[in-house]
Amino acid sequence: MSIIVGEQTKLAVSGLTGREGSFHGLRNKAYGTDLVAGVTPGKGGQDVEGVPVFDSIKEAVEEAGANTSMIFVPARFAAPAINEAIESGVETVIAITEGIPVLDMLATYWKAKEAGVRLIGPNCPGVLSPGKANVGIIPAQFFDPGSIGVVSKSGTLTYQIGNELKQAGAGNSSIVGIGGDPIVGSDFIDILKLYEADPETELIVMVGEIGGDAEERAAEFIASDISKPVVAYIAGFTAPPGKQMGHAGAIISGSSGTAEAKKEALEAKGVRVGESPTETAAIAVEVLRSL
Amino acid sequence: MDLLEYQGKQLFGRAGVSVPDGEPARDVETAVAAADRIGYPCVVKAQVQIGGRGKAGGIKVAKDAEEARAHAEAIIGMNIRGPRGEGPFTVHEVWIEEASEIDAEYYASIILDRSAKKPLVILSRMGGMNVEEIADTDPDALVRRHVDPTKGLTTDEARTIGIDAGIDDDVVDGVAEILVKLYEAFAANDATLIEVNPLIVTAGREVVALDAKVTIDGNALFRHQDLAEIADTVEDPQEAMAKEKGLTYVKLDGNVGILANGAGLCMSTLDVVAQAGGAPANFLDAGGGSKAEAIVNALEVIKSDDKVTAILFNIFGGITRCDEIAKGIVTASSQLDLDLPLVVRLDGTNSEEGLRILAEADLPNLHQEKTMLDAARRVVELAGGAS
C-alpha cells in the first residue's frame, strides 16, 4: 500500500491546458499515473496529448471517472477551483498553486472538512507513491519504492532528503508535501495518522521548518498515537528571527516557533532530529535497518 | 504586509472605529504645523512596523510648539529595535495625534489561529505594555473566543466576550460594537492580524483605538488596490532591489552569498553553510519555476552586497528546471561581469541538461559540486572563511 495516491488514483488536472499544468500533468502521466482528464472552463472537448479536457471537474468525475483532482490554476482563481473540486465528488484534492489568499483558504478548509474530502496543500509539491503514482511536481526519479513515509512542509527540501535516502539504498512508501502556508488542508498530524495505519510504512520522516507550532503539536501526537519510529529534520536554525507584530501571535501559540524550540519539542518526545538533510537520511536508514 | 500605526488607524476610521484625530509627517516643519492644527497637548509617535516604540523613546507628549519641534527632531531619523532585537528600523515618519485622557486601558486583537483554522478574538481588561506577561501569569484575564469564519462575529457574541472579560458595564456595548467593526475590517481587508493595545476608555467614557497593528495578507493585495499602494517601507538597498524584482531576499551579516530554490531548502542551505564554518550573507529563495531571467536578477542582487566573496547555488529542481537555472548562470556571468567564485550544485528536473549547459560554457570561476554538504564546504573555503 501507500497513502493518498496509488494505483487506484484516477487524476483530473485543473489547469492542464496551461504551460506548467501540461508540463507536470503529462510528466505525472508518463510516470504511470492514470491521468483521465484535464479541466479548463471553456476548453471542454479539446484534448492535451490525447487526454480529454472538460469544462468542469464534475464532468471529469462523471464522464472520465476521476477520483483525484490536482489544482494547477493561477492563485486568484485557485480557491474557487478547489471549492469546485470539493463539490465535484472526488475523494482527494491536491492543490499545487502558491499565493492563494489565506482567508479564502480558511473558508475552503472548512468546506473540505464538511464534505469529507481530503485536501493536500495549497502551495505544496503534491504526493508521490514511488512505483505507483505521482500527483504534483515532485521529481520522481529521485525516489525509489520502499518503506519510509515522508511528510514535509517544504518541497525542495523533501527532494533533497528523498535523494539522500535513495543513495543510501532506502525507498519510500509515499512522499507527502503538505505545504508551508499558514492554512493547509492537511497538517503533519493528519498524515502521521495515515502512515501509522499504512502496513507498508515502517518508519516516518517528518520535515519541518520555522514558524507556527505544527511541529510542536505533531511531537505531542507522536508521543500519544504513533507506534512507528519517527525521524525529523527542521530547517531554519540560522534564519534571522522573523519580526513579530504585536503580542497576539505569542499569546495564542505559547511557542516561539524557532527551529531550536521545535527540535527540543520533538527530542523531548523521543524523536531523533538530524542536523542536516544528509544526517537525517543517515539516521532514518540506521533506524530502519535496526527494526 | 505590515501597516504603520497611522495606516492602520486610517483603516479603522474607514471601518467606523473611533480613533484620535491625527496627521502623518515626514519632516519636522510638517510635524510642527500638524501639531499646531491639532492643538496641545499632542503626541508625537514614531511610525515603524514594530512594537516597543514607547520603551525606545519613540512616543512623546508635546505641550507646546517648541516641544513638538524638539520631539519631532529627536524622533525622525532615530533607530528603533523590536522587543526581540528585530531591526533596527529607522523612523522616516511620525504621526501627530491629539492627546487622550485615559480612564481605562483594554487589549483587543483578532488573529488568524493557524492551529484551529479560525480567526481568534482576544480581549482583556488589562491592556498596556505587559499583556504577554499577563497571558502567562494570569491567563484568565484574557478572554479568547474563536469565530466561525463562515458566519462572522455577531454583536451578541461580542457582548458576551466583553462581559466575560470584565469590561466596565457602561462601555460593554461600545467595546462590543468595536469588536464587530474590527472583525468586519479584518475580513474585508484580508488581514491576518489586527491588534489594538491599548483600546482605551476616555474620561468621557468613549471607547477609542489608541494604537493599531495591522498585518495584511500579501497574497490578497491584488484585490485591495488602496492597500497595495501603501508601499512597504523597505530600507536595505539590496532588499529594495530584490523586492522590485519579485524575489524573496533577506540580508544577513556574512560573506557567503546564497541562492536556493524553495524556502525550506534555502533555510537548510544557510544552516549547512553555518555548520561548515561559514557566514551566510543572505537568504534568497528564487521561488518555484524560476526562469533564466530571475536567476540573472537574483545574482545581481547578491552581487550588489559588497561583503559577498563567494556565491553558493543550491538547486534541487521540482517545478524549477535546472536547464533554466544553468542558462541564467551563464547569462548573468557575461552580463554582470561576475568574477566571484560560484559554487553550483544542480539536481532534479532537467539537471542533466543544466549540467551540460554549464560544462559547455566552461566558466573559469564556476565550481560544480555533487552534494549539498560538499558544496557548502567548498563555498566556505572559497569565501575565505567567516567574515
XYZ file of C-alpha atoms in Angstrom:
678
model
C 0.000 0.000 0.000
C 0.876 3.654 0.096
C -1.088 6.689 1.125
C -3.301 9.232 -0.669
C -2.250 8.387 -4.239
C -1.584 4.964 -5.793
C -2.739 2.511 -8.456
C -6.365 3.405 -7.677
C -5.813 7.094 -8.489
C -7.743 8.478 -11.462
C -6.483 12.009 -11.894
C -8.115 15.152 -13.279
C -5.816 18.163 -13.627
C -7.342 21.648 -13.408
C -5.056 23.850 -15.458
C -3.822 21.075 -17.783
C -4.032 23.421 -20.748
C -1.580 25.882 -19.120
C 2.198 25.721 -19.502
C 3.140 24.420 -16.042
C -0.035 22.342 -15.776
C 0.653 20.463 -19.007
C 4.385 20.026 -18.265
C 3.778 18.450 -14.875
C 0.436 16.758 -15.657
C 1.994 14.930 -18.596
C 5.074 14.098 -16.501
C 2.729 12.535 -13.948
C 1.094 10.542 -16.758
C 4.465 9.437 -18.126
C 5.329 8.189 -14.634
C 2.328 5.889 -14.760
C -0.345 7.940 -13.024
C -3.759 7.294 -14.546
C -4.418 10.802 -15.882
C -8.023 10.621 -17.067
C -8.909 14.269 -17.637
C -7.921 17.884 -17.877
C -10.254 20.645 -16.706
C -10.366 24.174 -18.125
C -13.623 26.135 -18.313
C -14.399 26.944 -21.942
C -11.994 24.360 -23.321
C -14.211 21.284 -22.924
C -13.960 18.947 -25.919
C -10.289 19.703 -26.591
C -7.505 17.335 -25.607
C -3.936 17.657 -24.356
C -1.831 14.944 -25.994
C -4.801 12.607 -26.027
C -6.089 13.459 -22.535
C -9.674 14.751 -22.826
C -10.378 18.227 -21.441
C -13.686 19.018 -19.701
C -15.320 22.309 -18.728
C -15.811 21.259 -15.113
C -14.376 18.807 -12.592
C -17.844 17.347 -12.123
C -17.883 16.331 -15.801
C -14.422 14.817 -15.367
C -15.809 12.767 -12.470
C -18.983 11.710 -14.279
C -17.545 11.069 -17.719
C -13.955 10.036 -17.057
C -14.269 8.551 -13.550
C -11.831 10.958 -11.899
C -11.395 10.427 -8.125
C -8.460 12.779 -7.512
C -8.179 16.404 -8.520
C -4.963 18.356 -8.924
C -5.224 22.150 -8.945
C -2.695 23.960 -11.087
C -4.548 27.202 -11.796
C -3.269 30.740 -11.034
C -3.577 31.946 -7.420
C -6.503 34.332 -7.754
C -8.663 31.656 -9.398
C -7.386 28.751 -7.321
C -9.699 28.871 -4.288
C -12.853 28.734 -6.451
C -11.259 25.843 -8.385
C -10.548 23.962 -5.138
C -14.111 24.623 -3.985
C -15.402 23.267 -7.278
C -13.264 20.154 -6.839
C -14.556 19.639 -3.285
C -18.143 19.684 -4.578
C -17.442 17.514 -7.627
C -17.381 14.134 -5.918
C -13.612 13.440 -5.931
C -12.073 11.922 -2.774
C -8.818 13.860 -2.803
C -7.849 17.362 -3.896
C -4.168 18.236 -4.247
C -3.554 21.977 -4.658
C -0.132 22.911 -6.030
C -0.823 26.633 -6.590
C 1.060 29.062 -4.371
C -0.025 32.545 -3.340
C -3.704 31.860 -2.524
C -5.168 34.437 -0.084
C -5.266 32.869 3.347
C -8.819 33.897 4.242
C -10.014 32.178 1.058
C -8.215 29.050 2.238
C -9.886 29.328 5.619
C -13.324 29.022 4.024
C -12.091 26.304 1.681
C -10.540 24.329 4.543
C -13.903 24.061 6.321
C -15.703 23.264 3.088
C -13.364 20.291 2.541
C -13.769 19.164 6.160
C -17.566 19.215 5.952
C -17.573 17.381 2.619
C -15.165 14.744 3.938
C -12.737 15.445 1.101
C -9.018 15.103 1.764
C -7.276 18.341 0.786
C -3.484 18.480 0.427
C -1.826 21.904 0.061
C -2.016 24.539 -1.244
C 1.497 25.717 -2.049
C 2.748 22.152 -1.931
C 4.652 19.834 -4.277
C 1.978 17.106 -4.178
C 2.090 13.415 -3.313
C 4.261 10.669 -4.793
C 3.881 6.957 -4.138
C 7.005 5.591 -5.834
C 6.350 2.981 -8.493
C 2.605 3.670 -8.373
C 1.530 7.236 -8.957
C 2.787 10.784 -8.838
C 0.414 13.717 -8.458
C 2.220 17.036 -8.431
C 5.660 18.373 -9.162
C 7.899 16.016 -7.174
C 10.736 14.796 -9.435
C 10.024 11.077 -9.128
C 13.389 9.886 -10.380
C 14.917 10.707 -7.002
C 12.710 8.328 -5.070
C 12.549 4.537 -5.002
C 9.727 2.333 -3.673
C 10.303 1.331 -0.065
C 9.052 1.552 3.497
C 9.861 5.089 4.651
C 6.937 7.503 4.669
C 7.916 11.155 4.283
C 5.811 14.156 5.284
C 7.149 17.649 4.706
C 6.266 21.345 4.761
C 8.889 22.081 2.139
C 9.100 20.863 -1.444
C 12.729 21.129 -2.426
C 13.951 20.020 0.981
C 11.916 16.845 0.551
C 13.581 16.081 -2.780
C 16.913 16.590 -1.103
C 16.155 14.108 1.681
C 14.486 11.612 -0.690
C 17.583 11.683 -2.857
C 19.838 11.042 0.142
C 17.626 8.107 1.187
C 17.815 6.664 -2.316
C 21.592 6.922 -2.357
C 21.672 5.114 0.973
C 19.590 2.344 -0.558
C 16.288 3.142 1.130
C 12.976 3.897 -0.532
C 9.615 5.383 0.257
C 6.037 4.212 0.680
C 4.834 7.747 -0.082
C 6.108 11.306 -0.003
C 3.594 13.933 1.034
C 4.267 17.642 0.709
C 1.727 19.349 2.952
C 2.760 22.884 2.004
C 4.116 25.738 4.044
C 1.152 28.139 4.002
C -0.478 29.275 7.278
C -3.622 27.301 6.402
C -3.179 23.945 4.693
C -5.768 21.245 4.111
C -3.811 18.509 5.906
C -1.161 19.006 8.559
C 1.553 16.765 9.985
C -0.889 15.015 12.330
C -3.328 14.077 9.522
C -0.526 12.471 7.521
C 1.141 10.803 10.535
C -2.209 9.049 11.171
C -2.290 7.709 7.610
C 1.286 6.400 7.834
C 0.563 4.765 11.191
C -2.287 2.832 9.523
C -0.355 2.009 6.337
C 1.129 -1.516 6.579
C 3.857 -0.745 4.052
C 5.275 2.153 6.075
C 7.789 1.086 8.738
C 9.343 4.435 9.574
C 8.293 8.063 9.155
C 10.497 11.036 8.275
C 8.998 14.393 9.157
C 10.471 17.583 7.684
C 9.536 20.870 9.304
C 10.672 24.446 9.289
C 10.491 27.555 11.460
C 7.152 29.292 12.043
C 3.847 28.215 13.552
C 3.534 25.361 16.039
C 2.603 22.411 13.790
C 5.843 20.570 14.691
C 5.274 21.049 18.430
C 1.731 19.702 18.114
C 2.985 16.811 15.992
C 5.523 15.975 18.742
C 2.672 15.572 21.245
C 0.700 13.438 18.800
C 3.700 11.204 18.052
C 4.112 10.534 21.764
C 0.451 9.617 22.239
C -0.602 7.984 18.954
C 2.293 6.855 16.764
C 3.939 3.485 17.382
C 6.280 3.592 14.370
C 9.670 5.287 14.686
C 9.784 8.924 13.546
C 12.931 10.798 12.480
C 12.725 14.555 11.944
C 14.558 17.409 10.329
C 13.935 21.083 10.984
C 15.241 23.868 8.724
C 15.959 27.412 9.814
C 18.471 27.392 12.692
C 20.402 30.302 11.188
C 17.401 32.110 9.730
C 17.016 35.655 11.060
C 14.274 35.979 13.694
C 11.054 36.911 11.957
C 9.776 40.220 13.201
C 6.766 39.960 15.385
C 3.931 42.416 15.137
C 2.149 42.813 18.431
C 1.540 40.216 21.091
C -1.338 38.146 19.742
C 0.899 35.602 17.972
C 2.864 34.790 21.095
C -0.316 34.689 23.187
C -2.032 32.019 21.085
C 0.811 29.683 20.221
C 2.732 29.864 23.501
C 5.688 28.847 21.334
C 8.483 30.864 19.850
C 8.264 28.920 16.576
C 12.067 28.764 16.317
C 13.912 25.764 14.878
C 15.534 25.225 18.285
C 12.144 25.108 20.071
C 10.796 22.619 17.533
C 13.869 20.410 17.803
C 13.584 20.414 21.590
C 9.864 19.615 21.492
C 10.483 16.643 19.208
C 13.514 15.342 21.103
C 11.594 15.602 24.368
C 9.186 13.042 22.894
C 11.976 10.706 21.790
C 12.092 11.754 18.133
C 15.619 11.888 16.720
C 16.315 15.115 14.834
C 19.057 15.313 12.174
C 21.402 18.299 11.878
C 21.315 18.349 8.072
C 19.253 16.603 5.386
C 22.189 14.218 4.928
C 22.386 13.295 8.601
C 18.603 12.928 8.780
C 18.631 10.424 5.938
C 21.527 8.555 7.584
C 19.631 8.311 10.901
C 16.483 7.136 9.107
C 18.405 4.372 7.325
C 20.166 3.350 10.546
C 16.862 3.141 12.452
C 15.164 1.266 9.594
C 17.936 -1.347 9.463
C 17.694 -1.881 13.215
C 13.951 -2.696 13.058
C 2.441 43.334 4.720
C 2.518 45.250 7.990
C 0.826 48.630 8.116
C 2.220 51.564 10.053
C 0.145 52.629 13.059
C -1.454 55.568 11.269
C -2.226 53.493 8.170
C -3.938 51.011 10.469
C -5.854 53.825 12.163
C -6.961 55.175 8.822
C -8.230 51.685 8.015
C -10.036 51.611 11.385
C -11.522 55.028 10.657
C -12.950 53.785 7.365
C -14.426 50.816 9.246
C -16.187 53.120 11.713
C -13.891 52.529 14.703
C -13.157 55.682 16.763
C -9.517 56.798 16.598
C -7.911 60.034 17.818
C -7.511 62.857 15.306
C -4.029 62.963 13.805
C -1.789 63.673 10.849
C 1.339 61.979 9.451
C 4.531 63.980 8.840
C 7.823 63.101 7.192
C 9.753 66.203 8.293
C 9.953 68.498 11.309
C 8.174 71.508 9.746
C 5.201 69.419 8.650
C 5.114 67.840 12.109
C 5.012 71.207 13.877
C 2.312 72.506 11.503
C 0.269 69.376 12.190
C 0.715 69.837 15.938
C -0.413 73.471 15.714
C -3.574 72.424 13.885
C -4.358 69.566 16.258
C -3.664 71.637 19.359
C -1.772 70.952 22.566
C -1.076 68.736 24.333
C -0.467 66.327 21.470
C 1.604 63.174 20.993
C 4.494 62.679 18.574
C 4.648 58.986 17.651
C 7.387 57.242 15.673
C 5.963 55.229 12.758
C 7.810 51.941 12.390
C 6.469 48.440 11.768
C 7.476 47.058 15.122
C 6.367 47.191 18.758
C 8.337 48.618 21.683
C 8.308 52.206 20.397
C 7.328 53.692 23.747
C 10.136 51.976 25.636
C 12.607 53.077 22.937
C 11.654 56.767 23.363
C 9.691 56.921 20.123
C 6.466 58.266 21.675
C 6.498 61.699 23.375
C 3.881 64.162 24.584
C 4.308 67.802 23.493
C 2.634 70.586 25.481
C 3.540 73.363 23.029
C 5.051 74.015 19.599
C 8.575 74.166 20.972
C 8.265 70.692 22.478
C 6.597 69.344 19.332
C 9.592 70.573 17.340
C 12.108 69.096 19.775
C 10.351 65.703 19.820
C 9.954 65.589 16.024
C 13.670 66.424 15.627
C 14.636 63.691 18.065
C 12.294 61.024 16.716
C 12.561 61.448 12.919
C 15.671 59.523 11.917
C 16.035 57.573 15.161
C 16.582 53.808 15.042
C 14.223 51.529 16.930
C 14.750 47.859 17.670
C 11.884 45.463 18.344
C 11.374 43.761 21.706
C 13.173 40.635 20.419
C 16.057 42.568 18.872
C 14.402 42.892 15.444
C 15.627 45.677 13.211
C 16.861 48.356 13.665
C 14.024 50.225 11.997
C 14.735 53.837 11.032
C 11.906 56.301 11.675
C 11.020 58.086 8.430
C 7.630 59.309 9.515
C 5.853 60.473 12.664
C 2.170 60.592 13.481
C 0.998 63.676 15.368
C -2.059 62.851 17.402
C -4.338 64.642 19.845
C -3.603 63.595 23.432
C -6.237 61.372 25.027
C -7.464 61.375 28.613
C -7.366 57.740 29.621
C -9.768 56.214 32.137
C -9.058 52.557 31.344
C -6.759 50.592 29.043
C -8.016 47.376 27.441
C -6.421 44.995 24.955
C -8.194 43.697 21.841
C -6.944 41.630 18.943
C -8.099 39.398 16.127
C -5.587 36.958 14.732
C -5.704 34.069 12.320
C -5.262 30.989 14.515
C -3.391 28.576 12.271
C -3.941 25.588 14.548
C -7.694 25.998 14.952
C -8.135 27.253 11.371
C -10.340 30.055 12.642
C -9.943 33.714 13.493
C -9.455 34.223 17.223
C -10.691 37.245 19.158
C -8.705 38.111 22.287
C -9.994 40.698 24.745
C -8.608 41.771 28.104
C -9.425 44.492 30.590
C -5.716 44.632 31.385
C -4.220 46.348 28.337
C -0.947 48.188 28.041
C 2.581 47.053 27.537
C 2.792 43.838 29.532
C -0.032 41.846 28.014
C 2.208 38.863 27.133
C 3.272 38.572 30.781
C -0.354 38.751 31.858
C -1.150 35.955 29.376
C 1.472 33.859 31.168
C 0.802 34.717 34.803
C -2.935 35.353 34.754
C -4.347 33.578 31.666
C -7.940 34.087 32.847
C -7.502 37.833 32.428
C -7.613 37.257 28.669
C -10.798 36.035 27.023
C -10.152 34.082 23.825
C -13.014 33.215 21.516
C -12.858 31.630 18.047
C -15.064 32.999 15.305
C -16.747 30.796 12.709
C -15.221 32.260 9.531
C -18.307 31.389 7.506
C -20.600 33.325 9.857
C -18.527 36.212 11.236
C -18.831 37.843 14.657
C -22.285 38.883 15.870
C -22.983 41.737 18.269
C -24.364 39.267 20.829
C -21.185 37.186 20.718
C -19.077 40.315 21.027
C -21.118 41.465 24.078
C -20.580 38.078 25.726
C -16.835 38.395 25.137
C -16.938 41.868 26.722
C -18.905 40.669 29.757
C -16.636 37.627 30.226
C -13.588 39.881 30.071
C -14.984 42.022 32.899
C -15.255 45.173 30.790
C -16.934 48.050 32.707
C -20.737 47.735 32.337
C -21.265 51.171 30.829
C -18.872 50.517 27.946
C -19.649 46.851 27.165
C -21.848 47.885 24.243
C -19.195 50.271 22.936
C -16.476 47.619 23.149
C -18.744 45.027 21.510
C -19.506 47.399 18.658
C -15.789 47.985 18.101
C -15.028 44.255 18.137
C -17.679 43.682 15.470
C -16.300 46.502 13.319
C -12.724 45.299 13.775
C -13.799 41.809 12.717
C -15.522 43.232 9.637
C -12.358 45.178 8.815
C -10.290 42.000 9.355
C -12.395 40.006 6.894
C -12.941 42.801 4.356
C -9.242 43.728 4.122
C -7.764 40.208 4.150
C -5.975 40.904 7.432
C -4.188 38.155 9.339
C -3.735 40.323 12.444
C -5.480 43.320 13.950
C -4.277 44.355 17.382
C -5.369 47.354 19.453
C -3.244 47.898 22.535
C -4.451 49.880 24.260
C -8.105 50.114 23.442
C -8.956 52.968 25.782
C -11.956 54.309 27.604
C -11.660 58.107 27.640
C -12.572 60.373 30.528
C -15.841 60.952 28.608
C -16.410 57.125 28.627
C -15.913 56.789 24.895
C -14.109 53.687 23.517
C -11.197 54.648 21.252
C -8.423 52.692 19.495
C -5.208 54.344 20.688
C -2.898 52.070 18.709
C -3.177 49.889 15.620
C -1.137 46.930 14.495
C -2.441 45.518 11.243
C -0.938 42.818 9.045
C -2.447 42.298 5.595
C -2.052 39.049 3.646
C 0.351 39.921 0.825
C -1.267 37.264 -1.362
C -4.561 39.177 -1.299
C -3.242 42.601 -2.288
C -4.468 42.115 -5.846
C -7.996 42.809 -4.610
C -7.080 45.767 -2.368
C -5.765 48.476 -4.622
C -5.733 51.038 -1.776
C -3.567 48.833 0.424
C -1.338 47.709 -2.443
C -0.403 51.341 -2.932
C 0.928 51.610 0.590
C 4.454 50.610 -0.235
C 6.013 48.507 2.458
C 8.968 50.622 3.557
C 11.958 48.569 2.549
C 15.125 50.228 3.723
C 18.028 47.998 2.833
C 19.169 48.725 -0.765
C 19.567 45.031 -1.647
C 16.181 44.195 -0.161
C 14.573 47.049 -2.085
C 16.158 45.817 -5.315
C 15.041 42.239 -4.666
C 11.517 43.354 -3.880
C 11.355 45.298 -7.112
C 12.436 42.176 -8.976
C 9.944 39.953 -7.200
C 12.477 37.858 -5.267
C 12.362 36.824 -1.632
C 15.587 38.191 -0.163
C 16.673 38.791 3.397
C 20.057 40.330 4.082
C 22.294 38.769 6.712
C 25.718 39.677 8.035
C 28.094 37.189 6.412
C 30.112 36.897 3.197
C 28.688 33.764 1.542
C 26.012 34.723 -0.991
C 23.276 32.096 -1.164
C 20.714 31.258 -3.768
C 18.440 28.255 -3.451
C 15.001 27.323 -4.686
C 12.259 26.908 -2.147
C 12.228 28.494 1.310
C 12.876 25.181 3.076
C 15.923 24.242 1.024
C 17.205 27.810 1.276
C 16.944 27.780 5.087
C 18.589 24.380 5.178
C 21.389 25.732 2.956
C 22.028 28.581 5.417
C 22.190 26.002 8.205
C 24.726 23.752 6.465
C 26.898 26.713 5.432
C 26.931 27.848 9.073
C 27.758 24.282 10.180
C 30.670 24.265 7.694
C 32.062 27.339 9.468
C 30.771 29.960 7.036
C 28.610 33.017 7.469
C 25.679 33.410 5.050
C 25.308 36.883 3.507
C 21.668 36.469 2.643
C 18.581 34.323 2.255
C 17.398 34.274 -1.344
C 14.617 31.986 -2.476
C 14.489 32.030 -6.243
C 10.998 30.527 -5.975
C 9.293 27.740 -7.869
C 9.596 27.636 -11.642
C 12.398 30.220 -11.843
C 13.339 31.250 -15.332
C 16.786 32.279 -16.530
C 15.924 35.953 -16.112
C 15.039 35.511 -12.436
C 18.483 33.975 -11.883
C 20.187 36.945 -13.528
C 18.178 39.266 -11.264
C 18.992 37.199 -8.199
C 22.713 37.231 -8.936
C 22.590 40.975 -9.472
C 21.043 41.438 -6.030
C 23.503 39.113 -4.293
C 26.475 40.669 -6.050
C 25.465 44.224 -5.117
C 26.276 43.387 -1.492
C 29.983 44.304 -1.240
C 30.596 41.870 1.584
C 29.954 38.835 -0.605
C 33.160 36.981 -1.535
C 31.695 33.763 -2.958
C 28.257 32.551 -4.010
C 26.571 29.195 -3.500
C 23.816 27.946 -5.793
C 21.925 25.081 -4.236
C 19.198 23.944 -6.584
C 17.045 20.869 -6.404
C 14.568 21.144 -9.223
C 10.934 20.168 -8.920
C 8.898 22.808 -10.703
C 12.174 24.627 -11.257
C 14.051 23.333 -14.284
C 17.798 23.058 -13.886
C 18.436 23.945 -17.532
C 16.776 27.335 -16.920
C 18.973 27.884 -13.874
C 22.100 26.986 -15.859
C 21.123 29.380 -18.656
C 20.629 32.105 -16.048
C 24.066 31.499 -14.553
C 25.736 31.659 -17.964
C 23.842 34.810 -18.987
C 24.495 36.501 -15.659
C 28.214 35.756 -15.818
C 28.596 37.669 -19.051
C 26.020 40.412 -18.342
C 27.176 41.183 -14.834
C 30.913 40.680 -15.219
C 30.736 38.146 -12.480
C 34.168 37.098 -11.306
C 33.338 35.942 -7.778
C 33.733 32.221 -7.196
C 30.431 30.426 -7.875
C 29.803 27.039 -6.350
C 26.946 25.312 -8.121
C 25.045 22.228 -7.108
C 22.249 21.271 -9.507
C 19.970 18.305 -9.018
C 16.420 17.432 -10.002
C 14.271 18.228 -13.034
C 16.342 18.595 -16.226
C 19.597 18.536 -14.244
C 21.496 16.658 -16.963
C 20.698 19.354 -19.495
C 21.646 22.016 -16.928
C 24.993 20.404 -16.198
C 25.661 20.104 -19.926
C 24.983 23.837 -20.442
C 27.373 24.721 -17.614
C 30.081 22.362 -18.904
C 29.797 23.866 -22.378
C 30.081 27.454 -21.067
C 33.260 26.472 -19.219
C 33.232 29.444 -16.833
C 36.593 29.822 -15.046
C 35.045 30.940 -11.727
C 32.469 28.129 -11.587
C 32.899 25.148 -9.290
C 30.491 22.235 -9.509
C 29.745 20.020 -6.558
C 27.507 16.971 -6.440
C 26.206 17.184 -2.884
C 24.846 19.933 -0.703
C 27.371 19.361 2.099
C 30.347 19.311 -0.292
C 29.039 22.467 -1.935
C 28.708 24.159 1.455
C 32.258 23.204 2.461
C 33.628 24.348 -0.882
C 31.969 27.748 -0.840
C 33.120 28.432 2.720
C 36.679 27.589 1.661
C 36.481 29.852 -1.418
C 34.847 32.697 0.504
C 37.863 32.891 2.769
C 36.218 31.807 5.987
C 33.715 33.670 8.108
C 33.879 37.426 7.995
